[in-house]
Every structure is written in structure tokens, then in C-alpha cells.
Amino acid sequence: MVDVTKWPVFSLMGNQELATIRKASVFGMSANEAIYVTKDDEVYVFGLNCSNCLGTGDSQSSIVPKKLDFLSGRKVVRLSYGSGPHVLLATEDGELFAWGHNGYSQLGNGTTNQGVAPVLVSANLLNKKVTDVACGSHHSMALTDSGEVYAWGYNNCGQVGSGSTANQPTPRRVSSSLQSKVAVSIVCGQNSSLAVVENGEIVSGYAHSLALTDEGLLYTWGANTYGQLGTGNKSNQLSPVHIMTEKERIVEVAACHSTHTSAAKTQSGQVYMWGQCRGQSIVLPHLTHFACTDDVFACFAAPSVMWRLLSTEPDDFLTVAQSLKREFDNPDTADLKFCIDGKYIHVHKALLKIRCEHFRSMFQSHWNEDMKEVIQIDQFSYPVYRSFLEFLYTDHVELPPEDAIGLLDLATSYCENRLKRLCQHIIKRGITAENAFSLLSAAVRYDAKVSPYGRFHFSQRCKNLFRATHAGHKTKHPVKEHPFDPQDLEEFCFKFCVNHLTEVTQTDAFWQIDGNLLKDFICRASRCGAFKN
């Protein structure tokens, strides 16, 4: 599964929206347009809308995704785009839709009028089931389930395959060189077209092409200004050249007519890139740390378009982190339960010992807790303790700022320094006029617990705990103290209250606070000049 937020155009979308995406494509001369399909087969577009390429029925750009109602419920299987840009989209039922730039009849509707909304391409394709589509700069191709290839649009270089250089206004079957042949794949360069008639894979860049054989051998040819052929030089090649001869079997190749970048993936999962990469000319395949060829185009291509319709659906494989996250509070695999406020949280003792020094100490043979199947927790609330345990499984904390003070108290008690910093971040990020005084009150109480005497008490408690559980054993790993100062948090909350004094004093929390704290706040605020006219 590829993360679409690697493409900047998707970076403004929230997690809930991103979770609905099933397929996506970023396109356009500057990678400023995007289209995606949801799990409910709804189609959305957003971006610059150059040449009406969003298909929304108007020329308005949109930073917010807009639904293409005309395509709702149609299962999208293939999508391609040109340089205008124009867009071709094929559905599971074999229908072909087009919209966008149409200066050369690349939409296949017999005119040169812009396509402001998706239109069914039917000329010469009635009763045909389209299974694949490809776009060049200003020409289009379609492949049917019977292996027929159709082409139309701009034809200045003969890219339509009609035997002339006249533009083709509607889909026309390419028959001269493909007569009685069954094509299995099609692809377009800027001004070129290719079709595969046997097992193998071909992709095409701006003015270069790559071919992958059924034996995993890679051949390249065409323009080589940026080293996109991977031959070690910048000389153009009129015929295919075998590259990566000393590498293992190649299983995937990638290129796009909008860029001069090439990529390949080997059988063991290694991803290589070459050509124009972030302004540099890489003339030999360069090994990357990426897991897929899509990442090459997200991070190094210019523009950073997608070279194919990208599937974001997860596969069956889970990373270690994903597996641990899934097993949190899973009674089927857990071997320990915590009981807080009458509610149970299911955990795995081995993981707790690995992740937390407190639990490493607790689960020693001479501690009572080591023999228990249920451990009662009375010092902390259920939301706080659950967030702490979930943090050990995920490294993340999802908690409202009002509860984060309690988690900060727990983190201090358990000597979890990173968790302390996360709690501070949550509190500072989530403070508002409505909750500011409640947070200040909680911060003051917390500061009182870990005052100079209290801080020694807590730190010493951690050290004593460690020493007690390792009695008779030498250790090279004493518990470390973190230079966190709870007064910093109290000071932050206090300053926020003073800076937003009018709003804060009108909240219920301000008037429900302890009288002594309110008196101290007023005195302290007056010394800061908060009540001066």
C-alpha cells in the first residue's frame, strides 16, 4: 500500500478522507490536479482545473475535493492523462469516458471543443469492451478485451498509426501492423505509441521507452538527454539496449510521458531509479531505499505525477508495527488484564516488559504482580491508563488535553520521558480559552506533586524501585532523569490565560475553580500588568 500524502496535492486532506481512498492519480504539467476513487466507487477531483481537466462542468479550480456525480457507482479500472491535460477513464463494464483538453480531438468525440465534464466515448467503440487506456501528450489509445487497439487525436508524428500524419477525430482501429495480432498491453510516449502482443511489459517516458521481457530482462531506447535510458551516458539510442545486465531479475518497470525519469523493481524488492531526478541527471540505475516504484515519482520526478492509477488498498501483509497495533486490547491473544474503574484492558506481558522499565521491574519472580492474571489499578483513571498502554503498542497518544495532565502524572511516576514530552505537546496544542483555566489548575496540582521535594520523591522512587528489584545484581543501566520542568507547563498555561484574559474569565471553569488558586492567579496576573488600562 502506498501513502498518497507523499504527493503534496494530497497533504491537505484529513485522515478520515484519506481512509476512504481506493485508487488515486496525480496529473497535470505541474502535478497540480488529482482524481481519486473511494471504496464506495465515488469519483472525486480537485486541483487547478487546467483545460477543464477536472471534469466538474465548469472552469473553477478547487482545493476541496468535488464529486463527479456522473461517474458515481461506476467501478474504475483504468485511467490515463495527457499533457493538456485530457483524461481517459475505463470502467469495469468496459465503458470509456473522456474529458479535458480537446484541441486535437484527443477526446474522440469528433470535435475540438473542450470537454468540461465526462462524456462516453462511443464512436467506433459500440459493443466493444475497453480494458485499458493510454494517453500521450495530445493523443489517446484504447485496448479492448478482444485485443484490438484503437487510437485517435494528435498525429503529427504518426502516433495514431493510421498511415498518415493527419489528426484523427474519433477512435480508429490500428490495423496495418497489428492485423490478426492480439495486443495485451498499450502505452504512449509524448508523441509515440506502443503495443505489446506477447507476454512482457512496456512503459514509455517523455521521449524514451522501456521494455521488460518475460525473462525479466530490461531494454531501453529513445531520447537520453537526462540519462533516462540508464546506459551510463547521454547518447540517444535508435534501437533497444539491454541494461542492468548484472542485476537480478526485473519484475516491474516505470516511466511516464510527463517526465524523463525511469524506475525498476527487482525480484527481491530493490527499487532503482535513473534519468532526471530532482534536477540531476542520473545516467546509471541508482539503488534507492524505496519499497515501490511509485515512491520514485512522488519524491524525485518533475513534475511529481503518478505514473499509473495507484491502488491504495492494503494487501494482506502487516508490518511489525501494524501487527502490534492490531493486537492491543485483544482478549484472544493477551495473557494479562488490567482492571481500572471496573473495566478491563487486555495486554501482552512480554511486550510490556520490552517497552517499559516499570513493567520489567514489576514482572520479576518476587513481585506479586508477576503471578497475577488481573492487575488492579487505582491510582489512575481508565482513559489515562488505556492511553498509556496503547502508547506502548503504537508510539502514539490520542487523548484530549484535559486528560493529558493525568497521563503526564503517570509518565512521571513510571519514568517515561518520551511520553512526558508527548503529553506536553498535546496540552500546548489543545489549549483553548474554554479549557485554559482547567489546564492551569491541573498543571498547578501536578507541579505541587513534583515540587523540588516532590520531584526528588518521584525520581528517588523510580531509582529505589529499580534497585529493589535488582537487589544483589549489578547493573549498568540506572534509571535516567529527564530535565523536564513541570513549571514550564504551568507557566505556559498561565501566560495563555493572561493573554486571553477576557475570554478565559467568561468561562465556567474560571468561576468554578478553587478559591485559593483563583486568588493566586489574580495576584500573579496583576503583577504582570494584566489589569492595567
Short mmCIF file of C-alpha atoms in Angstrom, two decimals:
data_model
loop_
_atom_site.label_atom_id
_atom_site.label_comp_id
_atom_site.label_asym_id
_atom_site.label_seq_id
_atom_site.Cartn_x
_atom_site.Cartn_y
_atom_site.Cartn_z
CA MET A 1 0.00 0.00 0.00
CA VAL A 2 1.35 3.43 -0.99
CA ASP A 3 0.78 6.58 1.07
CA VAL A 4 -0.80 9.18 -1.25
CA THR A 5 0.26 12.03 1.07
CA LYS A 6 3.75 11.67 -0.37
CA TRP A 7 2.29 13.73 -3.21
CA PRO A 8 1.89 17.33 -1.94
CA VAL A 9 -1.51 17.83 -3.56
CA PHE A 10 -2.99 15.30 -1.08
CA SER A 11 -1.34 16.80 2.00
CA LEU A 12 -4.34 18.95 2.97
CA MET A 13 -6.71 16.02 3.26
CA GLY A 14 -7.61 14.70 6.70
CA ASN A 15 -7.16 11.14 7.87
CA GLN A 16 -10.86 10.34 7.53
CA GLU A 17 -10.91 11.42 3.89
CA LEU A 18 -7.66 9.62 3.11
CA ALA A 19 -9.01 6.41 4.62
CA THR A 20 -11.80 6.33 2.02
CA ILE A 21 -9.45 6.36 -0.99
CA ARG A 22 -9.18 3.15 -3.04
CA LYS A 23 -7.42 4.41 -6.18
CA ALA A 24 -5.76 7.73 -6.99
CA SER A 25 -3.86 9.63 -9.65
CA VAL A 26 -1.92 12.90 -9.62
CA PHE A 27 -1.53 14.51 -13.03
CA GLY A 28 -1.04 17.80 -14.89
CA MET A 29 2.03 19.64 -16.18
CA SER A 30 2.85 20.74 -12.62
CA ALA A 31 1.21 17.84 -10.76
CA ASN A 32 -1.49 20.23 -9.55
CA GLU A 33 -4.52 18.06 -10.33
CA ALA A 34 -5.73 14.86 -8.70
CA ILE A 35 -8.52 12.33 -9.05
CA TYR A 36 -9.41 9.55 -6.65
CA VAL A 37 -11.93 6.76 -6.32
CA THR A 38 -13.40 5.86 -2.94
CA LYS A 39 -14.19 2.45 -1.54
CA ASP A 40 -17.84 3.21 -2.37
CA ASP A 41 -16.89 3.82 -6.03
CA GLU A 42 -17.45 7.56 -5.84
CA VAL A 43 -15.10 9.65 -8.01
CA TYR A 44 -13.64 12.92 -6.67
CA VAL A 45 -11.37 15.52 -8.27
CA PHE A 46 -9.55 18.62 -7.06
CA GLY A 47 -6.77 20.94 -8.11
CA LEU A 48 -6.02 23.61 -10.69
CA ASN A 49 -8.54 22.53 -13.38
CA CYS A 50 -6.34 23.50 -16.30
CA SER A 51 -8.27 22.99 -19.60
CA ASN A 52 -11.30 21.75 -17.62
CA CYS A 53 -9.37 18.58 -16.77
CA LEU A 54 -11.27 18.09 -13.51
CA GLY A 55 -14.47 17.41 -15.41
CA THR A 56 -16.66 19.31 -12.93
CA GLY A 57 -18.69 21.08 -15.61
CA ASP A 58 -17.01 24.45 -15.13
CA SER A 59 -13.55 26.00 -15.23
CA GLN A 60 -13.27 26.62 -11.49
CA SER A 61 -10.26 25.29 -9.63
CA SER A 62 -10.88 23.67 -6.25
CA ILE A 63 -8.66 22.93 -3.30
CA VAL A 64 -11.54 20.87 -1.86
CA PRO A 65 -12.45 17.53 -3.50
CA LYS A 66 -15.56 17.65 -5.70
CA LYS A 67 -17.62 14.60 -6.59
CA LEU A 68 -18.20 13.68 -10.24
CA ASP A 69 -21.80 12.51 -9.87
CA PHE A 70 -21.91 11.28 -13.46
CA LEU A 71 -19.34 8.59 -12.58
CA SER A 72 -20.84 7.56 -9.23
CA GLY A 73 -21.12 3.82 -8.81
CA ARG A 74 -19.06 3.00 -11.89
CA LYS A 75 -16.11 0.81 -10.96
CA VAL A 76 -12.98 2.50 -12.32
CA VAL A 77 -10.32 0.06 -13.53
CA ARG A 78 -8.02 2.19 -15.72
CA LEU A 79 -7.12 5.85 -16.01
CA SER A 80 -4.62 7.83 -18.06
CA TYR A 81 -3.94 11.51 -18.73
CA GLY A 82 -2.28 13.68 -21.35
CA SER A 83 -0.31 16.92 -21.26
CA GLY A 84 -3.22 19.29 -21.99
CA PRO A 85 -4.28 17.66 -19.82
CA HIS A 86 -7.04 15.39 -21.00
CA VAL A 87 -8.26 12.36 -19.08
CA LEU A 88 -9.39 8.89 -20.17
CA LEU A 89 -11.18 6.59 -17.73
CA ALA A 90 -12.31 2.99 -18.29
CA THR A 91 -14.83 1.18 -16.10
CA GLU A 92 -15.23 -2.45 -15.16
CA ASP A 93 -18.15 -2.67 -17.63
CA GLY A 94 -15.81 -1.66 -20.46
CA GLU A 95 -17.15 1.88 -20.89
CA LEU A 96 -14.72 4.64 -21.84
CA PHE A 97 -15.13 8.24 -20.65
CA ALA A 98 -13.09 11.32 -21.61
CA TRP A 99 -12.86 14.99 -20.64
CA GLY A 100 -10.45 17.92 -20.56
CA HIS A 101 -8.25 19.39 -23.30
CA ASN A 102 -9.51 18.62 -26.80
CA GLY A 103 -7.53 20.86 -29.16
CA TYR A 104 -6.56 17.87 -31.29
CA SER A 105 -9.74 15.75 -30.87
CA GLN A 106 -7.99 13.60 -28.29
CA LEU A 107 -11.34 13.10 -26.54
CA GLY A 108 -12.54 11.14 -29.56
CA ASN A 109 -15.86 12.93 -29.92
CA GLY A 110 -15.21 14.29 -33.44
CA THR A 111 -14.83 17.92 -32.29
CA THR A 112 -12.12 20.17 -30.84
CA ASN A 113 -14.33 21.63 -28.12
CA GLN A 114 -13.10 21.38 -24.53
CA GLY A 115 -14.69 18.58 -22.53
CA VAL A 116 -15.92 20.22 -19.35
CA ALA A 117 -17.47 17.01 -18.00
CA PRO A 118 -17.02 13.25 -18.56
CA VAL A 119 -18.53 12.04 -21.85
CA LEU A 120 -18.92 8.48 -23.05
CA VAL A 121 -16.61 7.75 -25.99
CA SER A 122 -18.75 5.66 -28.31
CA ALA A 123 -17.64 6.36 -31.90
CA ASN A 124 -16.41 3.06 -33.38
CA LEU A 125 -16.44 1.50 -29.91
CA LEU A 126 -20.09 0.43 -29.70
CA ASN A 127 -20.38 -3.10 -28.34
CA LYS A 128 -16.66 -3.02 -27.56
CA LYS A 129 -15.39 -3.58 -24.02
CA VAL A 130 -12.42 -1.33 -23.24
CA THR A 131 -9.96 -2.90 -20.81
CA ASP A 132 -7.05 -0.42 -20.90
CA VAL A 133 -6.36 3.20 -21.87
CA ALA A 134 -3.26 5.28 -22.56
CA CYS A 135 -2.64 8.96 -23.26
CA GLY A 136 0.24 10.68 -24.98
CA SER A 137 0.75 14.41 -24.98
CA HIS A 138 -2.34 15.02 -27.14
CA HIS A 139 -3.36 11.61 -28.46
CA SER A 140 -5.24 8.66 -26.98
CA MET A 141 -5.34 4.88 -27.17
CA ALA A 142 -7.74 2.18 -26.03
CA LEU A 143 -7.41 -1.60 -25.82
CA THR A 144 -10.43 -3.92 -26.00
CA ASP A 145 -10.96 -7.29 -24.41
CA SER A 146 -10.51 -8.91 -27.82
CA GLY A 147 -7.00 -7.45 -28.17
CA GLU A 148 -7.91 -4.68 -30.62
CA VAL A 149 -6.07 -1.35 -30.40
CA TYR A 150 -7.76 1.98 -31.18
CA ALA A 151 -6.04 5.36 -31.43
CA TRP A 152 -7.09 8.96 -32.09
CA GLY A 153 -6.11 12.62 -31.60
CA TYR A 154 -2.89 14.43 -32.49
CA ASN A 155 -0.92 12.65 -35.21
CA ASN A 156 1.97 14.91 -36.24
CA CYS A 157 4.45 12.06 -35.82
CA GLY A 158 2.19 9.24 -36.93
CA GLN A 159 1.48 8.25 -33.33
CA VAL A 160 -2.11 7.28 -34.19
CA GLY A 161 -0.84 4.59 -36.56
CA SER A 162 -3.18 5.49 -39.39
CA GLY A 163 -0.54 5.59 -42.12
CA SER A 164 -0.65 9.39 -42.36
CA THR A 165 0.08 12.42 -40.18
CA ALA A 166 -3.44 13.83 -40.26
CA ASN A 167 -5.16 14.21 -36.89
CA GLN A 168 -7.73 11.52 -36.10
CA PRO A 169 -11.01 12.94 -34.66
CA THR A 170 -12.55 9.64 -33.47
CA PRO A 171 -11.23 6.26 -32.35
CA ARG A 172 -9.77 4.28 -35.25
CA ARG A 173 -8.57 0.72 -35.08
CA VAL A 174 -4.81 0.31 -35.62
CA SER A 175 -4.78 -2.46 -38.16
CA SER A 176 -1.84 -2.00 -40.53
CA SER A 177 0.83 -3.56 -38.30
CA LEU A 178 -1.48 -5.29 -35.82
CA GLN A 179 -3.69 -7.16 -38.28
CA SER A 180 -4.58 -10.62 -36.93
CA LYS A 181 -2.50 -9.91 -33.80
CA VAL A 182 -3.89 -9.82 -30.26
CA ALA A 183 -2.49 -6.98 -28.17
CA VAL A 184 -2.23 -7.43 -24.42
CA SER A 185 -0.98 -4.01 -23.38
CA ILE A 186 -0.67 -0.43 -24.70
CA VAL A 187 1.34 2.62 -23.71
CA CYS A 188 2.03 6.14 -25.01
CA GLY A 189 5.00 8.47 -25.00
CA GLN A 190 4.62 12.17 -25.73
CA ASN A 191 4.36 11.53 -29.49
CA SER A 192 4.66 7.77 -29.77
CA SER A 193 2.55 4.67 -29.21
CA LEU A 194 3.46 1.10 -28.33
CA ALA A 195 1.54 -2.15 -28.06
CA VAL A 196 2.64 -5.47 -26.61
CA VAL A 197 1.39 -8.54 -28.46
CA GLU A 198 3.11 -11.18 -26.35
CA ASN A 199 3.97 -11.66 -22.68
CA GLY A 200 6.02 -8.73 -21.49
CA GLU A 201 5.74 -5.18 -20.25
CA ILE A 202 6.44 -1.89 -21.85
CA VAL A 203 6.33 1.63 -20.34
CA SER A 204 7.09 4.90 -22.05
CA GLY A 205 8.56 8.16 -20.83
CA TYR A 206 8.52 11.62 -22.37
CA ALA A 207 10.59 10.50 -25.37
CA HIS A 208 12.08 7.22 -24.25
CA SER A 209 10.79 3.69 -23.83
CA LEU A 210 11.48 0.67 -21.62
CA ALA A 211 10.61 -2.94 -22.37
CA LEU A 212 10.59 -5.79 -19.87
CA THR A 213 10.67 -9.34 -21.24
CA ASP A 214 9.08 -12.43 -19.75
CA GLU A 215 12.57 -13.46 -18.63
CA GLY A 216 12.96 -10.30 -16.53
CA LEU A 217 15.38 -8.59 -18.94
CA LEU A 218 15.16 -4.81 -19.36
CA TYR A 219 15.70 -2.93 -22.65
CA THR A 220 15.61 0.83 -23.24
CA TRP A 221 15.73 3.12 -26.28
CA GLY A 222 14.91 6.66 -27.43
CA ALA A 223 15.97 10.06 -26.10
CA ASN A 224 18.66 10.11 -23.41
CA THR A 225 19.28 13.77 -22.61
CA TYR A 226 19.00 13.14 -18.87
CA GLY A 227 20.38 9.61 -18.75
CA GLN A 228 16.86 8.16 -18.68
CA LEU A 229 17.97 5.11 -20.66
CA GLY A 230 20.30 4.02 -17.86
CA THR A 231 23.16 3.22 -20.24
CA GLY A 232 25.82 5.18 -18.35
CA ASN A 233 25.88 8.04 -20.89
CA LYS A 234 23.55 10.56 -22.54
CA SER A 235 23.63 9.22 -26.08
CA ASN A 236 20.28 8.61 -27.77
CA GLN A 237 19.55 5.05 -28.83
CA LEU A 238 17.69 4.19 -32.02
CA SER A 239 17.21 0.54 -31.06
CA PRO A 240 16.71 -1.33 -27.75
CA VAL A 241 19.74 -1.67 -25.44
CA HIS A 242 19.92 -4.25 -22.67
CA ILE A 243 20.62 -2.55 -19.29
CA MET A 244 21.01 -3.72 -15.68
CA THR A 245 22.62 -6.85 -17.03
CA GLU A 246 24.34 -7.68 -13.75
CA LYS A 247 21.28 -7.14 -11.60
CA GLU A 248 18.82 -9.79 -10.55
CA ARG A 249 15.56 -10.40 -12.40
CA ILE A 250 13.49 -7.26 -13.03
CA VAL A 251 9.79 -7.63 -12.20
CA GLU A 252 8.47 -4.08 -12.77
CA VAL A 253 9.45 -1.01 -14.79
CA ALA A 254 8.05 2.51 -14.54
CA ALA A 255 8.09 5.66 -16.65
CA CYS A 256 5.65 8.44 -17.52
CA HIS A 257 5.26 10.61 -20.63
CA SER A 258 5.27 13.72 -18.40
CA THR A 259 8.78 13.08 -17.07
CA HIS A 260 12.29 11.98 -18.04
CA THR A 261 12.53 9.61 -15.09
CA SER A 262 12.79 5.80 -15.12
CA ALA A 263 12.47 3.22 -12.37
CA ALA A 264 12.62 -0.55 -11.95
CA LYS A 265 11.97 -3.09 -9.22
CA THR A 266 13.84 -6.37 -8.83
CA GLN A 267 12.57 -9.74 -7.69
CA SER A 268 13.89 -9.18 -4.16
CA GLY A 269 12.10 -5.82 -3.90
CA GLN A 270 15.01 -3.46 -4.58
CA VAL A 271 13.94 -0.26 -6.37
CA TYR A 272 16.27 1.59 -8.78
CA MET A 273 15.85 5.00 -10.40
CA TRP A 274 17.66 6.92 -13.13
CA GLY A 275 17.20 9.82 -15.53
CA GLN A 276 16.07 13.28 -14.42
CA CYS A 277 15.84 13.09 -10.63
CA ARG A 278 15.26 16.35 -8.79
CA GLY A 279 17.22 18.29 -11.42
CA GLN A 280 20.12 15.85 -11.54
CA SER A 281 20.92 13.56 -14.45
CA ILE A 282 21.43 10.02 -13.14
CA VAL A 283 22.86 8.04 -16.07
CA LEU A 284 23.03 4.64 -14.34
CA PRO A 285 20.33 2.87 -12.29
CA HIS A 286 20.69 4.03 -8.69
CA LEU A 287 19.58 1.82 -5.79
CA THR A 288 17.08 3.60 -3.52
CA HIS A 289 15.54 2.84 -0.14
CA PHE A 290 12.03 2.90 -1.60
CA ALA A 291 9.67 -0.06 -1.39
CA CYS A 292 7.90 0.64 -4.69
CA THR A 293 8.48 2.47 -7.98
CA ASP A 294 5.61 4.86 -7.21
CA ASP A 295 7.71 6.48 -4.49
CA VAL A 296 10.37 7.39 -7.06
CA PHE A 297 7.87 9.58 -8.90
CA ALA A 298 6.47 11.07 -5.71
CA CYS A 299 9.89 12.13 -4.45
CA PHE A 300 12.18 12.61 -7.47
CA ALA A 301 10.20 13.11 -10.70
CA ALA A 302 9.48 16.57 -12.10
CA PRO A 303 6.57 17.06 -12.11
CA SER A 304 5.79 14.64 -9.29
CA VAL A 305 2.91 12.90 -11.06
CA MET A 306 1.78 9.31 -10.66
CA TRP A 307 2.95 7.03 -13.45
CA ARG A 308 -0.10 4.78 -13.09
CA LEU A 309 -3.50 4.70 -11.42
CA LEU A 310 -2.39 3.98 -7.90
CA SER A 311 -4.14 1.47 -5.69
CA THR A 312 -4.17 2.35 -2.00
CA GLU A 313 -5.91 -0.83 -0.91
CA PRO A 314 -3.81 -2.67 1.69
CA ASP A 315 -2.51 -6.12 0.99
CA ASP A 316 -2.62 -8.98 3.47
CA PHE A 317 0.88 -8.27 4.78
CA LEU A 318 1.18 -6.34 8.03
CA THR A 319 4.35 -4.72 9.31
CA VAL A 320 5.52 -5.40 12.86
CA ALA A 321 4.14 -2.02 13.97
CA GLN A 322 0.77 -2.70 12.33
CA SER A 323 0.57 -6.14 13.91
CA LEU A 324 1.30 -4.80 17.38
CA LYS A 325 -1.28 -2.05 16.98
CA ARG A 326 -3.90 -4.60 15.96
CA GLU A 327 -3.21 -6.82 18.98
CA PHE A 328 -3.69 -4.11 21.60
CA ASP A 329 -6.60 -4.99 23.90
CA ASN A 330 -7.16 -8.27 22.08
CA PRO A 331 -8.51 -10.84 24.56
CA ASP A 332 -7.82 -13.70 22.13
CA THR A 333 -4.02 -13.30 22.33
CA ALA A 334 -3.48 -11.44 25.61
CA ASP A 335 -2.04 -13.12 28.71
CA LEU A 336 -2.71 -10.31 31.20
CA LYS A 337 -5.55 -7.94 32.11
CA PHE A 338 -5.55 -4.58 33.88
CA CYS A 339 -8.71 -3.60 35.72
CA ILE A 340 -9.38 0.14 36.07
CA ASP A 341 -12.72 1.59 37.19
CA GLY A 342 -14.29 -1.82 36.63
CA LYS A 343 -13.15 -2.02 33.00
CA TYR A 344 -10.58 -4.44 31.57
CA ILE A 345 -7.68 -3.82 29.19
CA HIS A 346 -6.05 -6.89 27.62
CA VAL A 347 -2.30 -6.79 27.09
CA HIS A 348 0.74 -8.97 26.49
CA LYS A 349 3.21 -9.25 29.34
CA ALA A 350 6.24 -9.81 27.10
CA LEU A 351 5.59 -6.62 25.15
CA LEU A 352 5.17 -4.56 28.31
CA LYS A 353 8.50 -5.85 29.60
CA ILE A 354 10.19 -4.98 26.33
CA ARG A 355 8.73 -1.48 26.14
CA CYS A 356 8.71 -0.20 29.72
CA GLU A 357 11.23 -0.28 32.57
CA HIS A 358 8.40 -0.09 35.12
CA PHE A 359 6.93 -3.37 33.87
CA ARG A 360 10.33 -5.00 33.54
CA SER A 361 10.73 -4.37 37.24
CA MET A 362 7.16 -5.37 38.09
CA PHE A 363 7.23 -8.74 36.36
CA GLN A 364 10.03 -10.21 38.45
CA SER A 365 9.55 -13.51 40.22
CA HIS A 366 9.47 -11.97 43.71
CA TRP A 367 6.78 -9.39 42.83
CA ASN A 368 3.17 -10.40 43.48
CA GLU A 369 2.07 -8.90 40.15
CA ASP A 370 4.19 -11.40 38.23
CA MET A 371 1.86 -14.23 39.27
CA LYS A 372 -1.43 -12.41 38.67
CA GLU A 373 -3.67 -12.69 35.63
CA VAL A 374 -5.53 -9.49 36.56
CA ILE A 375 -3.83 -6.40 37.98
CA GLN A 376 -5.97 -3.75 39.69
CA ILE A 377 -5.01 -0.10 39.06
CA ASP A 378 -6.40 2.51 41.46
CA GLN A 379 -4.06 5.49 41.04
CA PHE A 380 -5.13 6.48 37.51
CA SER A 381 -8.34 6.76 35.54
CA TYR A 382 -9.34 4.29 32.83
CA PRO A 383 -8.83 6.73 29.87
CA VAL A 384 -5.38 7.70 31.15
CA TYR A 385 -4.15 4.16 31.76
CA ARG A 386 -5.59 2.88 28.49
CA SER A 387 -3.80 5.66 26.60
CA PHE A 388 -0.56 4.75 28.34
CA LEU A 389 -0.83 1.06 27.44
CA GLU A 390 -1.84 1.90 23.87
CA PHE A 391 1.21 4.16 23.63
CA LEU A 392 3.41 1.16 24.40
CA TYR A 393 1.88 -0.65 21.41
CA THR A 394 1.75 2.24 18.93
CA ASP A 395 4.11 5.07 20.00
CA HIS A 396 1.14 7.43 19.63
CA VAL A 397 -1.17 9.16 22.09
CA GLU A 398 -4.74 10.15 21.29
CA LEU A 399 -6.10 11.96 24.32
CA PRO A 400 -7.86 15.29 24.97
CA PRO A 401 -5.64 17.88 26.67
CA GLU A 402 -7.77 17.77 29.82
CA ASP A 403 -6.76 14.12 30.35
CA ALA A 404 -3.17 14.61 29.22
CA ILE A 405 -2.27 16.09 32.62
CA GLY A 406 -3.20 12.77 34.22
CA LEU A 407 -1.12 10.92 31.65
CA LEU A 408 1.76 13.29 32.35
CA ASP A 409 1.47 12.36 36.03
CA LEU A 410 1.60 8.67 35.09
CA ALA A 411 4.57 9.20 32.79
CA THR A 412 6.41 10.90 35.63
CA SER A 413 5.59 8.09 38.03
CA TYR A 414 6.77 5.45 35.53
CA CYS A 415 9.81 7.47 34.38
CA GLU A 416 8.59 7.52 30.74
CA ASN A 417 10.41 10.58 29.43
CA ARG A 418 9.24 10.48 25.82
CA LEU A 419 5.65 10.17 26.96
CA LYS A 420 6.12 13.28 29.11
CA ARG A 421 7.11 15.27 26.02
CA LEU A 422 4.13 13.95 24.06
CA CYS A 423 1.77 14.97 26.87
CA GLN A 424 3.22 18.47 26.97
CA HIS A 425 2.74 18.71 23.21
CA ILE A 426 -0.91 17.60 23.46
CA ILE A 427 -1.63 20.14 26.20
CA LYS A 428 0.06 23.04 24.44
CA ARG A 429 -1.52 22.15 21.11
CA GLY A 430 -5.01 21.72 22.57
CA ILE A 431 -5.28 24.65 24.97
CA THR A 432 -8.25 26.98 24.34
CA ALA A 433 -9.99 29.77 26.21
CA GLU A 434 -12.60 27.25 27.36
CA ASN A 435 -10.17 24.78 28.92
CA ALA A 436 -7.21 27.04 29.72
CA PHE A 437 -8.04 27.61 33.38
CA SER A 438 -8.82 23.93 33.95
CA LEU A 439 -5.45 23.06 32.45
CA LEU A 440 -3.76 25.70 34.58
CA SER A 441 -5.38 24.27 37.70
CA ALA A 442 -4.28 20.76 36.76
CA ALA A 443 -0.77 21.97 35.96
CA VAL A 444 -0.54 23.67 39.36
CA ARG A 445 -1.62 20.46 41.11
CA TYR A 446 0.86 18.49 39.06
CA ASP A 447 3.63 20.98 39.88
CA ALA A 448 2.80 20.62 43.57
CA LYS A 449 3.24 16.85 43.28
CA VAL A 450 6.64 17.23 41.68
CA SER A 451 7.84 20.31 43.51
CA PRO A 452 11.59 20.31 44.34
CA TYR A 453 10.82 17.95 47.23
CA GLY A 454 8.24 16.04 45.23
CA ARG A 455 10.46 15.75 42.16
CA PHE A 456 13.11 14.15 44.35
CA HIS A 457 10.44 11.87 45.74
CA PHE A 458 9.33 10.65 42.34
CA SER A 459 12.81 10.32 40.92
CA GLN A 460 14.02 8.56 44.02
CA ARG A 461 11.00 6.27 43.90
CA CYS A 462 11.97 5.18 40.39
CA LYS A 463 15.54 4.57 41.46
CA ASN A 464 14.52 2.72 44.60
CA LEU A 465 12.13 0.60 42.57
CA PHE A 466 14.91 -0.33 40.20
CA ARG A 467 17.36 -1.10 42.97
CA ALA A 468 14.87 -3.15 44.96
CA THR A 469 14.00 -5.34 42.03
CA HIS A 470 17.65 -5.89 41.17
CA ALA A 471 18.88 -6.49 44.71
CA GLY A 472 22.11 -8.41 44.64
CA HIS A 473 22.64 -7.76 40.92
CA LYS A 474 24.98 -5.23 39.41
CA THR A 475 23.55 -3.14 36.59
CA LYS A 476 24.94 -0.79 34.01
CA HIS A 477 21.54 0.78 33.29
CA PRO A 478 20.41 3.12 36.08
CA VAL A 479 17.12 4.93 35.67
CA LYS A 480 17.71 8.25 33.96
CA GLU A 481 16.07 11.50 34.94
CA HIS A 482 14.78 13.83 32.24
CA PRO A 483 15.37 17.57 32.50
CA PHE A 484 11.61 18.20 32.23
CA ASP A 485 10.46 21.05 34.44
CA PRO A 486 6.73 20.94 35.33
CA GLN A 487 6.86 24.67 36.00
CA ASP A 488 7.30 25.17 32.24
CA LEU A 489 3.84 23.73 31.67
CA GLU A 490 2.29 25.80 34.43
CA GLU A 491 3.98 28.91 33.04
CA PHE A 492 2.66 28.16 29.56
CA CYS A 493 -0.92 27.76 30.81
CA PHE A 494 -0.65 30.88 32.95
CA LYS A 495 0.60 33.03 30.08
CA PHE A 496 -2.16 31.74 27.82
CA CYS A 497 -4.77 32.69 30.44
CA VAL A 498 -3.30 36.17 30.77
CA ASN A 499 -3.07 36.70 27.02
CA HIS A 500 -6.73 35.65 26.61
CA LEU A 501 -7.93 37.05 29.91
CA THR A 502 -11.30 38.40 28.73
CA GLU A 503 -12.37 35.12 27.13
CA VAL A 504 -10.97 32.99 29.96
CA THR A 505 -12.77 34.92 32.73
CA GLN A 506 -16.10 34.37 30.97
CA THR A 507 -15.86 30.57 31.08
CA ASP A 508 -17.48 28.33 33.67
CA ALA A 509 -14.12 26.79 34.53
CA PHE A 510 -12.78 30.14 35.74
CA TRP A 511 -15.57 30.66 38.28
CA GLN A 512 -15.68 27.05 39.44
CA ILE A 513 -12.01 26.97 40.36
CA ASP A 514 -10.65 26.66 43.89
CA GLY A 515 -10.71 29.98 45.73
CA ASN A 516 -7.05 29.94 46.72
CA LEU A 517 -5.95 29.19 43.17
CA LEU A 518 -8.16 31.98 41.85
CA LYS A 519 -6.68 34.39 44.40
CA ASP A 520 -3.13 33.36 43.47
CA PHE A 521 -3.89 33.76 39.77
CA ILE A 522 -5.32 37.27 40.25
CA CYS A 523 -2.33 38.36 42.32
CA ARG A 524 0.16 36.90 39.86
CA ALA A 525 -1.68 38.33 36.86
CA SER A 526 -1.79 41.80 38.44
CA ARG A 527 1.98 41.70 38.95
CA CYS A 528 2.26 41.04 35.21
CA GLY A 529 0.17 44.13 34.46
CA ALA A 530 -2.83 42.15 33.22
CA PHE A 531 -5.33 44.58 34.78
CA LYS A 532 -3.78 47.83 33.65
CA ASN A 533 -5.95 50.11 31.47
#
